CSV table of C-alpha atoms in Angstrom, one decimal:
chain,number,residue,atom,x,y,z
F,59,MET,CA,-130.6,-7.0,57.0
F,60,GLY,CA,-134.2,-7.1,57.2
F,61,ASN,CA,-136.7,-6.9,60.0
F,62,ASP,CA,-136.4,-10.6,60.5
F,63,ALA,CA,-132.7,-10.3,61.1
F,64,LYS,CA,-133.3,-7.5,63.6
F,65,VAL,CA,-136.0,-9.5,65.4
F,66,LYS,CA,-133.6,-12.5,65.6
F,67,ASP,CA,-130.8,-10.3,66.9
F,68,ARG,CA,-133.1,-8.7,69.4
F,69,ASP,CA,-134.4,-12.2,70.4
F,70,ARG,CA,-130.9,-13.4,70.7
F,71,PHE,CA,-130.0,-10.8,73.3
F,72,SER,CA,-133.3,-11.0,75.2
F,73,THR,CA,-133.4,-12.4,78.7
F,74,ALA,CA,-135.7,-15.2,77.7
F,75,ALA,CA,-133.5,-16.2,74.8
F,76,ARG,CA,-130.4,-16.1,77.0
F,77,LEU,CA,-132.1,-18.2,79.7
F,78,LYS,CA,-133.1,-20.7,77.1
F,79,VAL,CA,-129.6,-21.0,75.8
F,80,LEU,CA,-128.1,-21.2,79.3
F,81,GLY,CA,-130.7,-23.9,80.2
F,82,GLU,CA,-129.8,-25.9,77.1
F,83,GLN,CA,-126.0,-25.6,77.8
F,84,THR,CA,-126.6,-26.6,81.4
F,85,ALA,CA,-128.7,-29.5,80.4
F,86,ALA,CA,-126.0,-30.6,78.0
F,87,ARG,CA,-123.3,-30.3,80.7
F,88,VAL,CA,-125.5,-32.3,83.1
F,89,TYR,CA,-126.1,-35.0,80.5
F,90,ARG,CA,-122.4,-35.2,79.7
F,91,SER,CA,-121.6,-35.4,83.4
F,92,GLN,CA,-124.2,-38.2,83.9
F,93,ASN,CA,-122.8,-40.1,81.0
F,94,LYS,CA,-119.2,-39.9,82.4
F,95,ARG,CA,-120.5,-40.8,85.9
F,96,GLN,CA,-122.4,-43.8,84.5
F,97,ALA,CA,-119.3,-44.8,82.5
F,98,ARG,CA,-117.2,-44.5,85.6
F,99,ARG,CA,-119.8,-46.4,87.7
F,100,SER,CA,-120.0,-49.2,85.2
F,101,ARG,CA,-116.2,-49.5,85.2
F,102,LEU,CA,-116.2,-49.5,89.0
F,103,THR,CA,-118.9,-52.1,89.1
F,104,GLY,CA,-116.8,-54.5,87.0
F,105,ARG,CA,-113.8,-53.8,89.2
F,106,ALA,CA,-115.9,-54.4,92.3
F,107,ALA,CA,-117.3,-57.6,91.0
F,108,LEU,CA,-113.7,-58.8,90.1
F,109,LEU,CA,-112.5,-57.8,93.6
F,110,ALA,CA,-115.4,-59.6,95.2
F,111,LEU,CA,-114.7,-62.7,93.2
F,112,VAL,CA,-111.0,-62.6,94.2
F,113,LEU,CA,-111.9,-62.2,97.8
F,114,CYS,CA,-114.5,-65.0,97.8
F,115,SER,CA,-111.9,-67.3,96.1
F,116,LEU,CA,-109.3,-66.4,98.8
F,117,ILE,CA,-111.8,-67.1,101.5
F,118,VAL,CA,-112.8,-70.4,100.0
F,119,ALA,CA,-109.2,-71.3,99.4
F,120,LEU,CA,-108.1,-70.4,103.0
F,121,ALA,CA,-111.1,-71.9,104.8
F,122,TYR,CA,-109.9,-75.5,105.0
F,123,PRO,CA,-106.3,-74.6,106.0
F,124,MET,CA,-107.6,-72.2,108.7
F,125,ARG,CA,-109.9,-74.9,110.0
F,126,GLN,CA,-107.0,-77.3,110.1
F,127,TYR,CA,-104.8,-74.7,111.9
F,128,VAL,CA,-107.4,-74.1,114.6
F,129,SER,CA,-108.0,-77.8,115.0
F,130,GLN,CA,-104.3,-78.5,115.4
F,131,ARG,CA,-103.9,-75.6,117.8
F,132,ALA,CA,-106.7,-77.1,119.9
F,133,ASP,CA,-105.0,-80.6,119.7
F,134,ILE,CA,-101.6,-79.0,120.8
F,135,SER,CA,-103.1,-77.3,123.8
F,136,ASP,CA,-104.9,-80.5,124.7
F,137,GLN,CA,-101.6,-82.5,124.5
F,138,GLN,CA,-99.8,-79.8,126.5
F,139,ARG,CA,-102.5,-80.1,129.2
F,140,LYS,CA,-102.2,-83.9,129.2
F,141,ALA,CA,-98.4,-83.6,129.5
F,142,ALA,CA,-98.7,-81.2,132.4
F,143,ASP,CA,-101.1,-83.6,134.1
F,144,ALA,CA,-98.7,-86.5,133.5
F,145,GLN,CA,-95.8,-84.4,134.9
F,146,GLN,CA,-97.8,-83.8,138.1
F,147,ALA,CA,-98.6,-87.5,138.4
F,148,VAL,CA,-94.9,-88.3,138.0
F,149,GLU,CA,-94.1,-85.8,140.7
F,150,ARG,CA,-96.7,-87.3,143.1
F,151,LEU,CA,-95.3,-90.8,142.4
F,152,ARG,CA,-91.7,-89.6,143.0
F,153,ASP,CA,-92.8,-88.1,146.3
F,154,GLU,CA,-94.6,-91.3,147.3
F,155,LYS,CA,-91.5,-93.3,146.3
F,156,ALA,CA,-89.3,-91.1,148.5
F,157,ARG,CA,-91.8,-91.5,151.4
F,158,LEU,CA,-91.8,-95.3,150.9
F,159,GLN,CA,-88.0,-95.3,151.4
F,160,ASP,CA,-88.5,-94.1,155.0
F,161,ASP,CA,-88.9,-96.9,157.5
F,162,ALA,CA,-91.1,-94.7,159.8
F,163,TYR,CA,-93.6,-94.1,157.0
F,164,ILE,CA,-93.7,-97.9,156.2
F,165,GLU,CA,-94.3,-98.6,159.9
F,166,LYS,CA,-97.1,-96.1,160.1
F,167,LEU,CA,-98.8,-97.6,157.0
F,168,ALA,CA,-98.5,-101.1,158.5
F,169,ARG,CA,-100.1,-100.0,161.7
F,170,GLU,CA,-102.9,-98.1,160.0
F,171,HIS,CA,-103.9,-100.4,157.2
F,172,LEU,CA,-102.8,-103.8,158.5
F,173,HIS,CA,-103.3,-103.3,162.2
F,174,MET,CA,-99.8,-104.6,162.9
F,175,GLN,CA,-98.0,-104.2,166.3
F,176,PHE,CA,-94.6,-104.8,167.6
F,177,PRO,CA,-94.0,-107.7,169.9
F,178,GLY,CA,-95.1,-106.8,173.4
F,179,GLU,CA,-97.6,-104.2,172.3
F,180,THR,CA,-101.3,-104.6,172.9
F,181,GLY,CA,-103.6,-103.6,170.1
F,182,PHE,CA,-107.0,-102.2,170.5
F,183,THR,CA,-109.7,-101.9,167.8
F,184,VAL,CA,-112.5,-99.5,168.6
F,185,VAL,CA,-115.6,-100.4,166.7
F,186,ASP,CA,-118.5,-98.0,166.1
F,187,PRO,CA,-121.6,-99.9,167.0
F,188,ASP,CA,-123.6,-98.3,164.2
F,189,ALA,CA,-120.9,-99.3,161.7
F,190,ALA,CA,-120.7,-102.8,163.1
F,191,ASN,CA,-124.5,-103.3,162.7
F,192,LYS,CA,-124.4,-101.9,159.2
F,193,ARG,CA,-121.6,-104.3,158.3
F,194,ARG,CA,-123.6,-107.3,159.6
F,195,GLU,CA,-126.6,-106.2,157.5
F,196,ASP,CA,-124.5,-106.1,154.3
F,197,LYS,CA,-124.5,-109.2,152.2
F,198,GLY,CA,-121.5,-111.4,152.6
F,199,ALA,CA,-120.3,-109.7,155.8
F,200,THR,CA,-119.5,-112.3,158.4
F,201,GLY,CA,-118.4,-110.0,161.2
F,202,ARG,CA,-114.9,-111.6,161.1
F,203,ALA,CA,-111.5,-110.1,160.4
F,204,TRP,CA,-110.7,-109.5,156.8
F,205,HIS,CA,-107.8,-112.0,156.7
F,206,SER,CA,-110.2,-114.8,157.8
F,207,ASN,CA,-112.5,-114.0,155.0
F,208,LEU,CA,-109.6,-114.0,152.6
F,209,TRP,CA,-108.4,-117.4,153.6
F,210,ASP,CA,-111.9,-118.8,153.5
F,211,GLY,CA,-112.2,-117.5,149.9
F,212,VAL,CA,-108.9,-119.2,149.0
F,213,ASP,CA,-110.0,-122.5,150.6
F,214,LYS,CA,-113.3,-122.4,148.7
F,215,ALA,CA,-111.6,-121.7,145.4
F,216,ASP,CA,-109.2,-124.6,146.1
F,217,ARG,CA,-112.0,-127.0,146.9
F,218,SER,CA,-114.1,-126.1,143.8
F,219,ALA,CA,-111.0,-126.7,141.6
F,220,ASN,CA,-110.8,-130.3,142.8
């Protein structure tokens, strides 16, 4: 071994040489690590893209049935509400039917709406002067009882048919 070999051995064991070798080894490790990470990243990107494609396909495939489901649920709740309203109307009509079976209720209705009295009773009708004046001002109001107006209308219709 000559002087050159001794210089190489000495350079090989010097701090600068060792740092240079360590730097190269570290750089190689970092480079390998980056290559592996990039390879893994590119693999995950493909998987992620496939997963995103599958999710989008599922969303598109389920969008119409979900819309139909929500629409039908709204229709069902609307029909249930209508059925409950109809049931309440039926109950009101049954109550009214039961009341109409009572003679006292029929008598009360006849007295209130038709101004009927039993034989021997004297009926009084109290008229509000303001309401009477207002009725006279209305078109077609004659100031007579309703049944008189009704018969006049029947007579007029009968005369015009001839």
